[in-house]
Coordinates of C-alpha atoms and ligand atoms in Angstrom, one line a residue:
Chain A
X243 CA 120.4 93.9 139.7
X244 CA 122.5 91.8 137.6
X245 CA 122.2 91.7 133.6
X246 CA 123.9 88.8 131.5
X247 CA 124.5 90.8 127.9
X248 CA 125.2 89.0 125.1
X249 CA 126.9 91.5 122.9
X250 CA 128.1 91.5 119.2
X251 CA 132.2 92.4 119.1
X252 CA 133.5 92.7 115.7
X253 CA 137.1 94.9 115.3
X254 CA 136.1 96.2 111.9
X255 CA 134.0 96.2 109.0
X256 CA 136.3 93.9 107.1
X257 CA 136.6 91.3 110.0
X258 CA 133.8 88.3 111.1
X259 CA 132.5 89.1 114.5
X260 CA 131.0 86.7 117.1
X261 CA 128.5 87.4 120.6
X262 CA 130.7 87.6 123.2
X263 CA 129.1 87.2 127.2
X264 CA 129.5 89.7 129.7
X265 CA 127.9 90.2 133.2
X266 CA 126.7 93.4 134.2
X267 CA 126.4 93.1 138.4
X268 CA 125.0 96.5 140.3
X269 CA 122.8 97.7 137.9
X270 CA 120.5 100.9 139.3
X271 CA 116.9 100.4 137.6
X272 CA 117.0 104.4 137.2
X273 CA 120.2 103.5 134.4
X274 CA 119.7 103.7 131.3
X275 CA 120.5 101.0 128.5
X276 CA 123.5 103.3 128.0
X277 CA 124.4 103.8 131.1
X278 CA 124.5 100.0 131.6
X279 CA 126.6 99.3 128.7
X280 CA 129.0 102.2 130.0
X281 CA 129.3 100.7 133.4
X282 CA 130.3 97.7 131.3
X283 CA 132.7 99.3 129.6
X284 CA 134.3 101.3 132.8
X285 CA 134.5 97.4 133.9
X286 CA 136.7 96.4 130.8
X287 CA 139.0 99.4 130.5
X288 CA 139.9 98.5 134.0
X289 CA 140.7 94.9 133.1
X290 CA 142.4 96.2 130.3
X291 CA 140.4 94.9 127.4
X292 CA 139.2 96.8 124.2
X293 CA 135.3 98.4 125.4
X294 CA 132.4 98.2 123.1
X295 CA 132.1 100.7 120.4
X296 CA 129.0 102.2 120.7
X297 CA 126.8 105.3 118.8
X298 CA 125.5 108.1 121.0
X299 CA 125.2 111.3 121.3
X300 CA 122.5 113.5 123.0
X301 CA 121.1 110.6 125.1
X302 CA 117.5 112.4 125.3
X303 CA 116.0 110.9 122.0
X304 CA 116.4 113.7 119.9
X305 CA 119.4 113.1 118.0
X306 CA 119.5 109.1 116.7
X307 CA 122.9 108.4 117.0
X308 CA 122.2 105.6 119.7
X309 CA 121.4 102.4 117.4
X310 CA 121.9 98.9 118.9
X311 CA 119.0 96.3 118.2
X312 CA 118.6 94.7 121.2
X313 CA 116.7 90.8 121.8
X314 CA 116.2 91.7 118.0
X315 CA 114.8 94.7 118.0
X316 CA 115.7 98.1 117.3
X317 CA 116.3 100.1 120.1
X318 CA 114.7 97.7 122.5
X319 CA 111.3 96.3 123.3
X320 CA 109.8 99.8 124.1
X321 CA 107.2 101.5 121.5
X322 CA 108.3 104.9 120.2
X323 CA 111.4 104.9 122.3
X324 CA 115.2 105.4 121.4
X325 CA 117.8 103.1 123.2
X326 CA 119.4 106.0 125.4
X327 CA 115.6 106.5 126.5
X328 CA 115.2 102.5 127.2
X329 CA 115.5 102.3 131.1
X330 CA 116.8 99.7 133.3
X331 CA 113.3 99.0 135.3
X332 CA 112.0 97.6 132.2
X333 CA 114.7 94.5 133.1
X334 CA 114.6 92.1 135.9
X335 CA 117.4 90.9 137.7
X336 CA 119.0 87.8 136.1
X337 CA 117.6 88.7 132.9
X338 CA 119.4 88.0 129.5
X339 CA 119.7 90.5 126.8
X340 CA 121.0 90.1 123.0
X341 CA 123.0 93.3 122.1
X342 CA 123.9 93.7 118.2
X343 CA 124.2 96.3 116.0
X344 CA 122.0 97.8 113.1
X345 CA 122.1 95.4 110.1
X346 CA 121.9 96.3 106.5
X347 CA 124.2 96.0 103.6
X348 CA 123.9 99.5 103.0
X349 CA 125.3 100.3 106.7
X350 CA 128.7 98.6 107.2
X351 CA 129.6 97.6 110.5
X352 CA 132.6 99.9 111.4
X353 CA 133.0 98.2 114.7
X354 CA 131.2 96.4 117.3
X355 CA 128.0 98.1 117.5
X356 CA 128.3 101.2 115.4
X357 CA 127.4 101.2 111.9
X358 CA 127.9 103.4 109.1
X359 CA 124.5 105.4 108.4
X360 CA 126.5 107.4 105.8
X361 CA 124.0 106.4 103.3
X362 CA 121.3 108.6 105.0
X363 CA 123.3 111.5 104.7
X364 CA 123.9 111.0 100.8
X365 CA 119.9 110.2 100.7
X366 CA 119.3 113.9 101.9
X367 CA 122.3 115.2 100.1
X368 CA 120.4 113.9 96.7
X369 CA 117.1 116.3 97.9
X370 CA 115.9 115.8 101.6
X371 CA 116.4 120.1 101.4
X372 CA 115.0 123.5 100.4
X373 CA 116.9 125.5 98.3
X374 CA 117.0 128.9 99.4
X375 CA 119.0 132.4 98.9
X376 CA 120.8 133.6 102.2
X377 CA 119.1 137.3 103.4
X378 CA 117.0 138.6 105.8
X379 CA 114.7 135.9 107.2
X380 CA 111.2 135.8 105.9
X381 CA 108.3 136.5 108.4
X382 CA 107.0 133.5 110.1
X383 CA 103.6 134.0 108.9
X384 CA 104.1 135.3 105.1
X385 CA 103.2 131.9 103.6
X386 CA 100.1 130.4 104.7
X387 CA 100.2 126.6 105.5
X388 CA 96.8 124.7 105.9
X389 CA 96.9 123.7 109.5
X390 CA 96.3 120.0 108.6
X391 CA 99.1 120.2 106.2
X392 CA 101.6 121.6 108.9
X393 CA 100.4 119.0 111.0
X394 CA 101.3 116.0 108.7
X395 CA 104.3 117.7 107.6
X396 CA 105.3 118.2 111.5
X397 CA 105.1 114.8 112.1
X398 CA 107.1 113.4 109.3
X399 CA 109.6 116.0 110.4
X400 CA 109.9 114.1 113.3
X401 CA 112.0 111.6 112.0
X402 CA 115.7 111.6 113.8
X403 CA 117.0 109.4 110.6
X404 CA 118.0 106.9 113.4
X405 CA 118.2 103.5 110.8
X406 CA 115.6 102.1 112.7
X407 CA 113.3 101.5 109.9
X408 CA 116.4 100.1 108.0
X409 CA 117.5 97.2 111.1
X410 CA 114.0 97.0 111.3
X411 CA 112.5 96.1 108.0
X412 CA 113.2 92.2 106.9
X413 CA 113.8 93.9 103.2
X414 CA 116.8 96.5 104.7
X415 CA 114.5 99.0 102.7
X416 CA 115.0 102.7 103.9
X417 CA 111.5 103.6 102.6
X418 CA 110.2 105.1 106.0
X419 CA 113.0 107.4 106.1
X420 CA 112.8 108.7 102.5
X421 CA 109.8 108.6 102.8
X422 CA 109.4 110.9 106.2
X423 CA 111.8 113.6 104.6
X424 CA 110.2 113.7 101.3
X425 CA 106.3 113.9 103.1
X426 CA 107.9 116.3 104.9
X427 CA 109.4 118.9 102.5
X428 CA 107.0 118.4 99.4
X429 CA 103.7 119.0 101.4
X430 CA 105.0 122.7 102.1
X431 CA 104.9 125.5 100.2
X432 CA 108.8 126.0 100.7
X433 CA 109.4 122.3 99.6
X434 CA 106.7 122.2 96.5
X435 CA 109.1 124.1 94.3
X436 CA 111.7 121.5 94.2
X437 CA 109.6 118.3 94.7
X438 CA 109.6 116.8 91.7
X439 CA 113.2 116.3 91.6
X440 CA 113.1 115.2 95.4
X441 CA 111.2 112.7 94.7
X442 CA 113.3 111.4 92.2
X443 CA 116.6 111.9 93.2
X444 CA 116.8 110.8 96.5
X445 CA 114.9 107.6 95.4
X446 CA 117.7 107.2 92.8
X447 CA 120.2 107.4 95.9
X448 CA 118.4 105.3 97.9
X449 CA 118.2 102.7 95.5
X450 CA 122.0 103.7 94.3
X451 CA 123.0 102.8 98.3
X452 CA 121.9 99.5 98.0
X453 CA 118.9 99.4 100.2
X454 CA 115.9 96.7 99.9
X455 CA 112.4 97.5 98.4
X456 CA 109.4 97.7 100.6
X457 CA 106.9 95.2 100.4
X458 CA 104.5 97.0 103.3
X459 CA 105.3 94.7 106.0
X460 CA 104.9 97.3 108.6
X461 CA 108.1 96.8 110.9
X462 CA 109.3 100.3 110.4
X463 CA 106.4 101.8 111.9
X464 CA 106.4 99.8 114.8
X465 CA 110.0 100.1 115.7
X466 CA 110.3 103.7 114.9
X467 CA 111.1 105.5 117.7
X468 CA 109.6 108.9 116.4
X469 CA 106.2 106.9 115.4
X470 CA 106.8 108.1 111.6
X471 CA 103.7 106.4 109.7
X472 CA 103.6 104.0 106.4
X473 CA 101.1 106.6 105.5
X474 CA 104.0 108.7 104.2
X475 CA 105.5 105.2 102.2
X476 CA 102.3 105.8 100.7
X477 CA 102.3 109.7 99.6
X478 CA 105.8 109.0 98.9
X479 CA 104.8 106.7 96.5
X480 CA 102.1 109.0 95.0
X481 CA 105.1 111.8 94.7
X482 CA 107.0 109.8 92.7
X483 CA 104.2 108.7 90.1
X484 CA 103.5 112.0 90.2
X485 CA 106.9 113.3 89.4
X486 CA 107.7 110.0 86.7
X487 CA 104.8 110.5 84.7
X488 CA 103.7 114.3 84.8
X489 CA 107.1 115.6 86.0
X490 CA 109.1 117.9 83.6
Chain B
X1388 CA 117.7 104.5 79.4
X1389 CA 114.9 106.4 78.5
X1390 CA 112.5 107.9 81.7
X1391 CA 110.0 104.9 81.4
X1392 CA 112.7 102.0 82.1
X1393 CA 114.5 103.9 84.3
X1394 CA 111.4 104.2 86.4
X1395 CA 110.6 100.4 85.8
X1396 CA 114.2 99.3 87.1
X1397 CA 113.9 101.9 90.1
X1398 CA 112.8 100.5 93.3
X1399 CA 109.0 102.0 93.5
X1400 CA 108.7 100.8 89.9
X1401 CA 109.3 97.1 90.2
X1402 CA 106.9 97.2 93.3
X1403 CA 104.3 98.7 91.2
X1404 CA 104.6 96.2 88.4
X1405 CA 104.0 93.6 91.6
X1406 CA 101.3 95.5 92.9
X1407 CA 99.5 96.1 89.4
X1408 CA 100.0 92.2 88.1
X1409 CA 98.7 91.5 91.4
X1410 CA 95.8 93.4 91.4
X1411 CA 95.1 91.8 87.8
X1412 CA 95.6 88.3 89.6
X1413 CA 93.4 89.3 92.3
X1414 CA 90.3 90.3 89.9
X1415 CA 91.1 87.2 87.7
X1416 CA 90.2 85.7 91.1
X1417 CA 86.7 86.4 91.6
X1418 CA 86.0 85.9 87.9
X1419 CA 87.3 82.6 88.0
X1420 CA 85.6 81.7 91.0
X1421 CA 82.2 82.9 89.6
X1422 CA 83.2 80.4 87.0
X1423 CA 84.0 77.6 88.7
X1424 CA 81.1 77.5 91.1
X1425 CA 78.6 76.4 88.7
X1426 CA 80.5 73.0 88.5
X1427 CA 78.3 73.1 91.4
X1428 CA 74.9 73.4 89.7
X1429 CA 73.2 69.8 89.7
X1430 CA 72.6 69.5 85.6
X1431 CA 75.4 67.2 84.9
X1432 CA 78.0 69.6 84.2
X1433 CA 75.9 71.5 81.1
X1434 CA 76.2 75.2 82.8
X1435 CA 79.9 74.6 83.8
X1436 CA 80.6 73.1 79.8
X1437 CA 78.7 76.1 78.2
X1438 CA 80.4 78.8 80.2
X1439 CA 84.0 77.1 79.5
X1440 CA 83.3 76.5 75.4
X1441 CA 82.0 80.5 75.5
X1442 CA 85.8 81.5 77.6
X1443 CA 88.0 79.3 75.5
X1444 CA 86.2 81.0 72.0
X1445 CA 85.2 84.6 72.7
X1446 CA 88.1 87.1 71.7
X1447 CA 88.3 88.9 73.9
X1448 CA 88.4 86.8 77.0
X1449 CA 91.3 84.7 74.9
X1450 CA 93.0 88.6 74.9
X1451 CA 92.3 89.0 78.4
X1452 CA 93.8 85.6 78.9
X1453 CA 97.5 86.0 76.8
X1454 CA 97.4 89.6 79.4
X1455 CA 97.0 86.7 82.4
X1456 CA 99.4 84.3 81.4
X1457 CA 101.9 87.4 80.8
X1458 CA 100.6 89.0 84.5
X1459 CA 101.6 85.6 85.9
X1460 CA 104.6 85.4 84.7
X1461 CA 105.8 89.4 85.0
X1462 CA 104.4 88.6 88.6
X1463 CA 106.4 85.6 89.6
X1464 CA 109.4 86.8 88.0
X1465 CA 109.8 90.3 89.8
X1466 CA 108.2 88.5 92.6
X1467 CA 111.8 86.4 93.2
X1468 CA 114.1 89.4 91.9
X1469 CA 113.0 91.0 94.9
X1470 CA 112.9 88.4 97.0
X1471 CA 116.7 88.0 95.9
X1472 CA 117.2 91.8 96.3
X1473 CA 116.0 92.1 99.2
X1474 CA 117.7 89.3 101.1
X1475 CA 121.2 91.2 100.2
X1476 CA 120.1 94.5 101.0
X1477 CA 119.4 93.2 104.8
X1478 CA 122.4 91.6 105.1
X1479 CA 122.1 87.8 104.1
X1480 CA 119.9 85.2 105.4
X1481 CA 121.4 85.3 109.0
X1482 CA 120.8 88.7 110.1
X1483 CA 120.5 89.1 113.7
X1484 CA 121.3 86.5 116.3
X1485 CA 118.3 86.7 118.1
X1486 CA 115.4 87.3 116.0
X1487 CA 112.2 88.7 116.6
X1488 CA 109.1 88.2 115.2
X1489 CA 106.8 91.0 117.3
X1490 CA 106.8 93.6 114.6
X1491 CA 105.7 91.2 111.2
X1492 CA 103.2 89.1 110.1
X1493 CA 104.1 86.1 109.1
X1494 CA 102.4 86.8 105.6
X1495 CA 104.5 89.9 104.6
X1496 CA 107.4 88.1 105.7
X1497 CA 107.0 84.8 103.6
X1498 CA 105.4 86.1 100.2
X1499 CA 107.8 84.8 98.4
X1500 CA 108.0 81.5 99.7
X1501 CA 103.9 81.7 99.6
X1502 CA 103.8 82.5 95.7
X1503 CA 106.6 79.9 95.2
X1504 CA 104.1 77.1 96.6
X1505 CA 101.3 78.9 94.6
X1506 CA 103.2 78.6 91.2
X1507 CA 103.7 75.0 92.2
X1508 CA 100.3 74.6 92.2
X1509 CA 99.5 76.3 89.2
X1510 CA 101.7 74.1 86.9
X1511 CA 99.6 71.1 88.8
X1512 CA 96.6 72.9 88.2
X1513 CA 97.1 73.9 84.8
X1514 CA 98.7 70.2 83.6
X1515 CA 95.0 68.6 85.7
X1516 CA 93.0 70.5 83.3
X1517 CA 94.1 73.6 80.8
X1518 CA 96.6 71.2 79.5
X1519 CA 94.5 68.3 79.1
X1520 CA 91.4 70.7 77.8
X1521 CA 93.7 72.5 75.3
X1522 CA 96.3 70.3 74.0
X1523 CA 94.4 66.6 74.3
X1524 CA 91.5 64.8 72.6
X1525 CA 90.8 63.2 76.0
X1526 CA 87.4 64.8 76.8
X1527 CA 84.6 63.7 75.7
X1528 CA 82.2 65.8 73.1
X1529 CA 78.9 66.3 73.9
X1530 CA 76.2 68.6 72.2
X1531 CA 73.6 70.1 74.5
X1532 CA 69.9 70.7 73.2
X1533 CA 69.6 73.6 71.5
X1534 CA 73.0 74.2 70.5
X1535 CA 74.9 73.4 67.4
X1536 CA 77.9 73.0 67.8
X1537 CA 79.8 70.2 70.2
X1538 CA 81.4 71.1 73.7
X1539 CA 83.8 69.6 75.9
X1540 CA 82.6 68.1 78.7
X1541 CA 85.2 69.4 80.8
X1542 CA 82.6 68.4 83.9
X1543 CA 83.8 65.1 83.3
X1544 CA 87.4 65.4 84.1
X1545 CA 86.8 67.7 87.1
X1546 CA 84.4 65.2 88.7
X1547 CA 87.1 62.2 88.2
X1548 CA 90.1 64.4 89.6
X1549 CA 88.0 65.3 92.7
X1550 CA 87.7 61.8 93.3
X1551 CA 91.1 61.6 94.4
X1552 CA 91.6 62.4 97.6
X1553 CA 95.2 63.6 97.5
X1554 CA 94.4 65.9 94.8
X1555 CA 91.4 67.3 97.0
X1556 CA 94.4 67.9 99.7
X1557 CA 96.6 69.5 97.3
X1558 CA 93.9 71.7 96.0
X1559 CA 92.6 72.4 100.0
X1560 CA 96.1 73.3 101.4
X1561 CA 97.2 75.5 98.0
X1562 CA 94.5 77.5 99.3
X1563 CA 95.3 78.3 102.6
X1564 CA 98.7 79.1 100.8
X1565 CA 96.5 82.0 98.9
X1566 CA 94.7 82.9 101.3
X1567 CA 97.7 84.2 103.3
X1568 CA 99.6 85.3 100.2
X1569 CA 96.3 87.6 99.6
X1570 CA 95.8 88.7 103.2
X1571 CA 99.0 90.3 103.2
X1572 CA 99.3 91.1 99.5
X1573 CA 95.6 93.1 99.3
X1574 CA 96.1 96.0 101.3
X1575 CA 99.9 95.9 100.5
X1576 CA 99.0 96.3 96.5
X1577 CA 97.2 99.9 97.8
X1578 CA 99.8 101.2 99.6
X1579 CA 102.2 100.1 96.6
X1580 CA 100.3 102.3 94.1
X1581 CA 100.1 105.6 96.9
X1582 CA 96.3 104.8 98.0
X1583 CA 96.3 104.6 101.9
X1584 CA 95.0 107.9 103.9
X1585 CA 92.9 107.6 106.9
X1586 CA 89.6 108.4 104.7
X1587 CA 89.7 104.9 103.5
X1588 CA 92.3 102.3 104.8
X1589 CA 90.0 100.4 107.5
X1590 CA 87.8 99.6 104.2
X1591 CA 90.8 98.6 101.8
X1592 CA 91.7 96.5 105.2
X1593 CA 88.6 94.8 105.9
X1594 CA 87.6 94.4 102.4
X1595 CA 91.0 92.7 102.0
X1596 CA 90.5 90.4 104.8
X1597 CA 87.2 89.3 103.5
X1598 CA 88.8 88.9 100.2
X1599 CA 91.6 86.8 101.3
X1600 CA 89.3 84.5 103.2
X1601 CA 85.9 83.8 101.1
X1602 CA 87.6 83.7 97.6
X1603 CA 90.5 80.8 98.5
X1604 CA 87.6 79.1 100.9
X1605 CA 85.0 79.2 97.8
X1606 CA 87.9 77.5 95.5
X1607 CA 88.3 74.8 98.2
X1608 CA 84.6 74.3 98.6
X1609 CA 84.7 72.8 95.1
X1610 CA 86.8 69.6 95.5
X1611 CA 85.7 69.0 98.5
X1612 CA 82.1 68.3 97.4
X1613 CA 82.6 66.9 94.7
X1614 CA 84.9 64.3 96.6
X1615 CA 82.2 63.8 99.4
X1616 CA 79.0 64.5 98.2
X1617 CA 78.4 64.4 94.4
Ligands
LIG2386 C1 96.9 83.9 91.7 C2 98.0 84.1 92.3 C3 98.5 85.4 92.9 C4 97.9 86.5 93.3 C5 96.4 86.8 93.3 C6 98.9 87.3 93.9 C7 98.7 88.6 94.4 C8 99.7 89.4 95.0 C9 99.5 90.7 95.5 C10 98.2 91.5 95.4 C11 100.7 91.2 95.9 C12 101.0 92.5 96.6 C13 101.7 93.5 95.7 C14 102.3 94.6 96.4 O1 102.8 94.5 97.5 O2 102.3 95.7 95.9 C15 101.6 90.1 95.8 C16 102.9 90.2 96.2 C17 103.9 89.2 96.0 N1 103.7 88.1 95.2 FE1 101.9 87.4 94.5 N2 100.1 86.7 93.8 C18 99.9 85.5 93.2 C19 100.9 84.6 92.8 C20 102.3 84.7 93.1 C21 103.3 83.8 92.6 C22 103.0 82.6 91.7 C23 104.5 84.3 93.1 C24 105.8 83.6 92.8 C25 106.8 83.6 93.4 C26 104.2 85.5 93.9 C27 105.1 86.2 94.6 C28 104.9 87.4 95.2 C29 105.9 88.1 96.0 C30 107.3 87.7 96.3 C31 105.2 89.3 96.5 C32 105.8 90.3 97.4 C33 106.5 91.4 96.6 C34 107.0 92.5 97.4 O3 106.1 93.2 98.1 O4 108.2 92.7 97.5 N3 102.8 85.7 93.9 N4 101.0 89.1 95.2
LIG2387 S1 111.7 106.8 110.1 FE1 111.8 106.4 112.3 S2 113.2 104.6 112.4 FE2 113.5 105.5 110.4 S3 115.2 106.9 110.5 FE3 113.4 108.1 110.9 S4 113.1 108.1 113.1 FE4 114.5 106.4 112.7
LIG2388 S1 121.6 109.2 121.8 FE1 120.5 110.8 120.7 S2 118.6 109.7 120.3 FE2 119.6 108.3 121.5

C-alpha cells in the first residue's frame, strides 16, 4: 500500500520546524508504524538527504522510548498501544497520516521527532525510588502485601514513563506519570517509609520542570498506552494532603 | 516560605483552592436557587421580598456572603493563572498541526473560556439587581401585614427585567454556559481533593450530571415565565 506522511522536521531545539510530505509506496500491512518510517528513511539516505530522527528502542511496548503523536494523537489512534506496536493494517492504502513529535515545554524538541523526556528522569530522581541497604536479598515473601494492594500497586507499576500523558493532556501536566510512580511506591510496605517526602519532592520537581496542572480532563488515561488510571491522580493527590498537612 | 504557602503556590495546591471555591460556588448554587424560585409563588412577590429582607439582614448569611464574594474572586483569579500556566506548559496555543479532539470533552477543555463568559454575566447580573437593591433608592418600600418594618420590593424589578426579552436570552444562554462549566467541573472538584475510588465515582458522576443539568435549567426557568406567562 502507499502512505502520504506528513512529518514534522525541525534540525534542532533552537531552530522553527515545518511538516514536510513524504510518500511511503510498498508498505507490507504486517509493518509496523516504525518499520514504515524506517523504510522511509532507507529511501532518503539513499537520496542523500538528512532521515527523520526518531525515539525507539525495544520496539515491543515495554520500554517507551518510541513517542511520535500521530493524526494528533499519541502514539496513534490505537487504545493502550505504543507506536512501535501500531501496525500497518490499521491504514488503508492512499491514506494520509500527520507525524509530529511529543509537545510540551518541559520536553524540548532535540530534533525532528525526538524530544527530551529528561524531565521524567529528574521527577524520579526527586523520589520515584526505595531507599535500601545493598546485602543479601530479602525473601520474597517476608513482608506481607494485601493482594488488592499489590494489585493496584502492579498496575501503576506499569507505567513505561513514555510522555504520553504529557503530549496528551491539553495542560502539558505530567500528573499521570507522577502520579503512577508515587501510587506505586507509597502503597507498599517498602515504599511507605519514604512516602511522605515522595510525595512532596517529586511534586516540587514536577512543578520545578515546568509542567501544566491537571484540571481532570481525562486525556492521559485514554492515550496511555499502559492504561495507567486518573484513579492514581486521585490517591496522588490524597498523598500529598496527607504528607502537607500531617507530614513531619 | 513557610510550608502552608509553599503548598498554596505548588501545583496540587492552587487546584485545590479551585476545587474548594468551586465547591463553595456549587452549594451557593442550590441555595440560591431555593431562593429564587419563590419569585415563582403567585402572592405578588411577598414570599420572594421576605426571604431577600431576612438574607440581606441576618449576620450570618451577610458573613457567609463577604466568604462568597471572596470565593468568587479567589476562584476567577486562580481560575486564569492556570489557564495562563497551562497554555505555556503545553507548548503555546498552536501545539500540534493536526489536532484531535477524541480524547476531551469539550467542557474540560474550555473552563476557562466557560467561567470567563460566566463572570461576564455575573457583573450583568449583579449591576440588574444587587447593585440596584444595595446601592439605589430605586425600589419601592412596601410593608406586608404583620410585619413592622418596610421591605424592598425587589419582586418589582425582577418582573420588569424579565420583560425584556434580550435580557431573558442573556440570562437563558449564561446558563447553558454553567451548565457545561458544572458538568465538567463537579466530578473534577472530587478528584482535585483525592475522592475518586471505584466505591463511589459512578455516584459523584451521575450526581454531577444531574447537578449540572436541573440547577442552571431551574435558573433559566425563572425568566422565562416571567417573560411569557406572568
Ligand atoms: C457560579 C459560578 C461558578 C461555579 C459554580 C464554578 C465551579 C467550578 C468547579 C466545581 C470547578 C472544578 C474545580 C476543580 O477542577 O478542582 C471549576 C473549575 C474552573 N473554573 Fe469555575 N465555577 C464558577 C465560575 C467561574 C468563573 C467566574 C471563572 C472565571 C474565569 C471560572 C474558571 C474556572 C476554571 C478556569 C476552572 C478550571 C480549573 C482547572 O481545573 O485548572 N469559574 N469551577
Ligand atoms: S502514565 Fe502512561 S502515558 Fe504517562 S508516561 Fe506512564 S505509560 Fe506513558
Ligand atoms: S520502542 Fe519500546 S515501547 Fe515502543
Amino acid at each position: 500500500m502507499k502512505i502520504n506522511l506528513k512529518v514534522w522536521r525541525q534540525k534542532n531545539t533552537n531552530t522553527s520546524g515545518k511538516i514536510v510530505n513524504y510518500v511511503v509506496n510498498e508498505v507490507n500491512p504486517d509493518m509496523s508504524f516504525l518499520e514504515m518510517i524506517d523504510v522511509l528513511n532507507g529511501q532518503l539516505v539513499r537520496k542523500g538527504e538528512d532521515p527523520i530522527a526518531f525515539d525507539h528502542d525495544c520496539r515491543e511496548g515495554i520500554c517507551g522510548m518510541c513517542s511520535m503523536v500521530v493524526d494528533g494523537r499519541p502514539h496513534g489512534p490505537l487504545h493502550g498501544t505504543t507506536t512501535c506496536q501500531l501496525y500497518m493494517r490499521n491504514y488503508k492504502d492512499g491514506d494520509t497520516i500527520y507525524v509530529e513529535p511529543f509537545r510540551a515545554h518541559a520536553f524540548p524538541i532535540i530534533k525532528d521527532l525526538a524530544v527530551n523526556r529528561g524531565a521524567f528522569d529528574r521527577i524520579i530522581a526527586a523520589g520515584g525510588f526505595v531507599s535500601v541497604s545493598t546485602g543479601q536479598a530479602q525473601d520474597a515473601n517476608a513482608i506481607p502485601v494485601e493482594k488488592a494492594v499489590a494489585d493496584n500497586a502492579m498496575d501503576a507499576a506499569a507505567c513505561i514513563g513514555c510522555g504520553a500523558c504529557v503530549a496528551a493532556c491539553p495542560n502539558g501536566s505530567a500528573m499521570l506519570f507522577t502520579a503512577a510512580k508515587v501510587s506505586h511506591l507509597n502503597q507498599l510496605p517498602q515504599g511507605k517509609a519514604e512516602a511522605t517526602r515522595r510525595a512532596l519532592n517529586m511534586v516540587k520537581q514536577m512543578d520545578a520542570e515546568g509542567f501544566g496542572k491537571c484540571s481532570n480532563i481525562g486525556a492521559c488515561e485514554a492515550e496511555c498506552p499502559k492504561e495507567i488510571s486518573i484513579e492514581n491522580i486521585a490517591r496522588l493527590n490524597r498523598e500529598y494532603i496527607k504528607a502537607v498537612f500531617t507530614g513531619e | 516560605m513557610n510550608w502552608f504557602q509553599s503548598f498554596l503556590v505548588s501545583s496540587l495546591g492552587q487546584k485545590i483552592v479551585m476545587s474548594l471555591t468551586g465547591l463553595f460556588l456549587t452549594i451557593f448554587l442550590i441555595v440560591h436557587l431555593v431562593g429564587n424560585l419563590q419569585l415563582l409563588h403567585d402572592d405578588g412577590g411577598q414570599a420572594f421580598n421576605l426571604y431577600s429582607y431576612f438574607m440581606t439582614h441576618n449576620p450570618l448569611i451577610k458573613t457567609v456572603s463577604y466568604l462568597l464574594y471572596t470565593g468568587i474572586i479567589l476562584h476567577t483569579i486562580q481560575g486564569l493563572s492556570l489557564w495562563r500556566q497551562n497554555r505555556k506548559a503545553a507548548g503555546g496555543m498552536k501545539r500540534y498541526v493536526k489536532t484531535s479532539t477524541a480524547t476531551s470533552s469539550f467542557a474540560g477543555r474550555n473552563m476557562a473560556w466557560l467561567g470567563i463568559l460566566i463572570f461576564i454575566f455575573l457583573v450583568i447580573h449583579l449591576k440588574d439587581f444587587w447593585y440596584v437593591m444595595k446601592f439605589t433608592s430605586q425600589l419601592e418600600m412596601i410593608t406586608y401585614p404583620g410585619q413592622d418594618h418596610e421591605v424592598k420590593n425587589l419582586y418589582q424589578l425582577v418582573s420588569v427585567e424579565f420583560k425584556e426579552l434580550w435580557v431573558v436570552v442573556i440570562y437563558s444562554i449564561s446558563m447553558v454556559v454553567l451548565a457545561f462549566h458544572l458538568l465538567h467541573g463537579f466530578t473534577s472538584a472530587f478528584q482535585t481533593i483525592g475522592a475518586n475510588h471505584p466505591k463511589y465515582m459512578t455516584l459523584i458522576k451521575v450526581v454531577g450530571k444531574l447537578y449540572a443539568f436541573l440547577i442552571p435549567i431551574g435558573f433559566a426557568i425563572i425568566p422565562i415565565i416571567f417573560y411569557c406567562c406572568k
